[in-house]
Amino acid sequence: MEYCIGGDLSHFLRKKRALPELVVRRFLQQIALAIHFLWSNNVAHMDLKPQNILLTSSENPILKIADFGFAKHMLEGTEMHSLRGSLLYMAPEILCKRKYDSRVDLWSIGVIFYECLFGQAPFASRSFTELEEKITDSWPIALPYGVEVSDNCRDLLLSLLKRDPDKRIKFTEFFCHPFIDLVHAPSSESLEKAAKCISTAVTEDKAGNVPTALEHYSDALEHFVAAVHYERDFTKKRALQAKVQTYFNRAEELKQTLKPKSSPNQKTLQRSTSCSAAETSSLKPLDELMILCTSEKDLLNSVQQLKQADNEVKSENYKAALSLYEGSLEVLLKMLKSEPKGKRKELLHQEAYKALDKAEEIKRYQSVPKLTQNDIPTLDEESEMTNFICSCQHGPSISVETDSQKR
């Protein structure tokens, strides 16, 4: 038996209703860790709901899943046919098809997730009849109008709340989802993982392997952020945050070296015509190419796209630039095959391969993990979240601690 002084999640939600996304993410990571343990041992809970999720304390609580009365050992492919669970959190296939499997737990997690974010379950109703109608309805779940959540949060929530279990997110996808990110979930191992990643990052940094160094710096920073969240002592938190800021600054310096550069002033070329020297004009290669392509509309449009892409790079609109480069290259590379030898083919070849290099630069830059200054928790934010949780506590509870809860 374990004494859970923080009460259960339903009391917590009744106190505060909607929770900040940061708190919800922290709670959902803990639920996911427990469910991962159950899933790894082929166990489905079958009755996940806020009343069965307990909080260990009033400050920085750990969530505990309780009440395994409906739990079932289920191998892959095993199906159930009897009604079980609580209607408000029950997956539609249980009521509608009377044929279901362990994926019902994913639906229930989605309902809890929704309730934590918006203050009520998606099928909240005034009567049993109304509730039954909502469960058996075929309309997809929609988020409340006017409530802002992050893209990762929205994606996971809607993926969990798919009425058709075959379209619902899979357990493996759930555990790996960016919003859950169990690899970087706060734990006693977070600091050790961060130290290993930093060691590799510094080695790669010294060797001049910028992309690899950045990858490891980013991984380390995420583990450091998790370590800050896990640490209870504010003095240690402050020391960790200083480290996070130092490595974040270095990662930003390296990232700037990968930033796509706008084209330097190109060396002007003389137009190769039989005109007199007085009639010869000096042009940049891309401008000269446009003049040589005026008789062919598709080719001219593609060359103009290259110039537009260069301008987007100057404005740091890399997504738009990449789209323009790729669209232009699709046409240019095909036309190069049939283009006769001459000045135009020479310039087409030069600009096409220059665009290929720029497109690769942009892709390399975009592949760098995007950890921003806002991702680094401050002591004020940590204190604010702790105070928020403390203000929501309600009454003690007792739970039977299973092996999964000791994880």
XYZ file of C-alpha atoms in Angstrom, residues 160-322:
163
model
C -5.615 9.373 -29.777
C -9.267 10.325 -30.248
C -9.884 8.520 -33.531
C -13.206 6.658 -33.310
C -11.907 3.891 -35.568
C -9.238 1.957 -33.610
C -7.490 1.055 -36.886
C -6.942 4.779 -37.561
C -5.988 5.541 -33.969
C -2.332 6.116 -33.117
C -0.478 2.880 -32.296
C 1.161 2.294 -28.910
C 4.652 2.433 -30.434
C 3.804 5.726 -32.169
C 2.298 7.101 -28.963
C 5.423 6.414 -26.919
C 7.638 8.021 -29.603
C 5.416 11.036 -30.290
C 7.233 14.407 -29.935
C 4.725 15.638 -27.354
C 5.387 12.588 -25.152
C 9.068 12.078 -26.005
C 9.733 9.399 -23.392
C 13.425 9.412 -24.343
C 13.687 12.906 -22.839
C 11.095 12.529 -20.085
C 12.305 13.860 -16.686
C 13.888 11.060 -14.652
C 16.767 10.270 -12.317
C 18.807 9.340 -15.420
C 18.305 12.648 -17.261
C 21.515 14.286 -15.995
C 23.665 11.249 -16.800
C 22.220 11.087 -20.332
C 22.875 14.808 -20.797
C 26.512 14.436 -19.716
C 27.125 11.619 -22.223
C 25.598 13.624 -25.067
C 27.600 16.730 -24.164
C 30.838 14.751 -24.127
C 30.160 13.537 -27.676
C 29.009 17.004 -28.792
C 32.197 18.689 -27.541
C 34.364 16.062 -29.256
C 32.556 16.546 -32.577
C 32.638 20.323 -32.119
C 36.427 20.313 -31.684
C 36.752 18.090 -34.758
C 34.750 20.592 -36.805
C 31.881 18.187 -37.488
C 29.212 20.870 -37.103
C 26.021 18.951 -38.068
C 26.945 15.996 -35.832
C 27.967 18.283 -32.969
C 24.673 20.170 -33.231
C 22.701 16.949 -33.153
C 24.376 15.902 -29.890
C 24.169 19.394 -28.353
C 20.442 19.418 -29.060
C 19.970 15.948 -27.581
C 21.968 16.959 -24.505
C 19.948 20.155 -24.044
C 16.686 18.210 -24.050
C 18.078 15.874 -21.373
C 19.329 18.881 -19.378
C 15.880 20.507 -19.556
C 14.378 17.227 -18.315
C 16.953 17.173 -15.490
C 15.933 20.718 -14.487
C 12.298 19.609 -14.315
C 13.213 16.500 -12.310
C 15.470 18.260 -9.785
C 13.683 19.305 -6.563
C 16.426 21.474 -5.073
C 16.292 25.062 -6.378
C 20.036 25.659 -5.882
C 20.815 22.642 -8.060
C 18.174 23.763 -10.539
C 19.956 27.109 -10.884
C 23.293 25.394 -11.555
C 21.704 23.135 -14.163
C 20.037 26.072 -15.869
C 23.388 27.855 -16.156
C 24.802 24.790 -17.938
C 21.782 24.612 -20.216
C 22.221 28.273 -21.194
C 25.955 27.845 -21.880
C 25.462 24.863 -24.187
C 22.418 26.454 -25.808
C 24.507 29.519 -26.699
C 27.219 27.327 -28.246
C 24.643 25.366 -30.241
C 23.210 28.637 -31.559
C 26.690 29.780 -32.644
C 27.189 26.551 -34.583
C 23.724 26.720 -36.068
C 24.491 30.145 -37.530
C 27.398 28.635 -39.481
C 24.942 26.344 -41.285
C 22.552 29.147 -42.144
C 22.050 29.371 -45.934
C 23.814 32.399 -47.355
C 22.318 34.616 -50.011
C 24.240 34.579 -53.285
C 27.247 36.908 -53.351
C 27.455 39.433 -56.132
C 28.040 37.206 -59.091
C 30.844 37.922 -61.470
C 29.431 39.627 -64.508
C 29.708 37.862 -67.824
C 29.917 39.377 -71.285
C 27.078 38.412 -73.588
C 28.496 36.147 -76.296
C 26.982 37.669 -79.399
C 28.372 39.162 -82.562
C 27.445 42.660 -81.385
C 30.030 45.413 -81.257
C 31.782 46.205 -77.973
C 29.587 49.258 -77.531
C 26.464 47.073 -77.736
C 27.815 44.414 -75.399
C 26.333 44.625 -71.935
C 27.683 43.120 -68.756
C 25.131 40.904 -66.989
C 24.959 38.562 -64.034
C 24.683 34.922 -65.186
C 21.070 34.535 -64.015
C 20.017 37.774 -65.733
C 21.766 36.751 -68.932
C 20.074 33.355 -68.762
C 16.653 34.993 -68.512
C 17.349 36.975 -71.677
C 18.393 33.782 -73.464
C 15.173 32.058 -72.356
C 12.655 34.732 -73.378
C 11.452 32.668 -76.336
C 10.470 29.678 -74.160
C 7.850 30.444 -71.526
C 8.271 27.334 -69.304
C 12.026 27.656 -69.247
C 11.845 31.371 -68.502
C 9.404 30.780 -65.623
C 11.758 28.217 -64.095
C 14.733 30.569 -64.308
C 12.672 33.378 -62.787
C 11.795 30.996 -59.938
C 15.509 30.640 -59.195
C 15.837 34.393 -58.850
C 12.750 34.507 -56.623
C 14.199 31.690 -54.509
C 17.425 33.671 -54.041
C 15.368 36.611 -52.784
C 13.542 34.353 -50.318
C 16.902 33.179 -48.967
C 17.917 36.804 -48.410
C 14.685 37.286 -46.431
C 15.364 34.014 -44.535
C 12.109 32.496 -45.817
C 13.808 29.138 -46.237
C 10.689 27.028 -46.612
C 9.466 29.172 -49.521
C 12.961 29.248 -51.045
C 13.284 25.462 -50.943
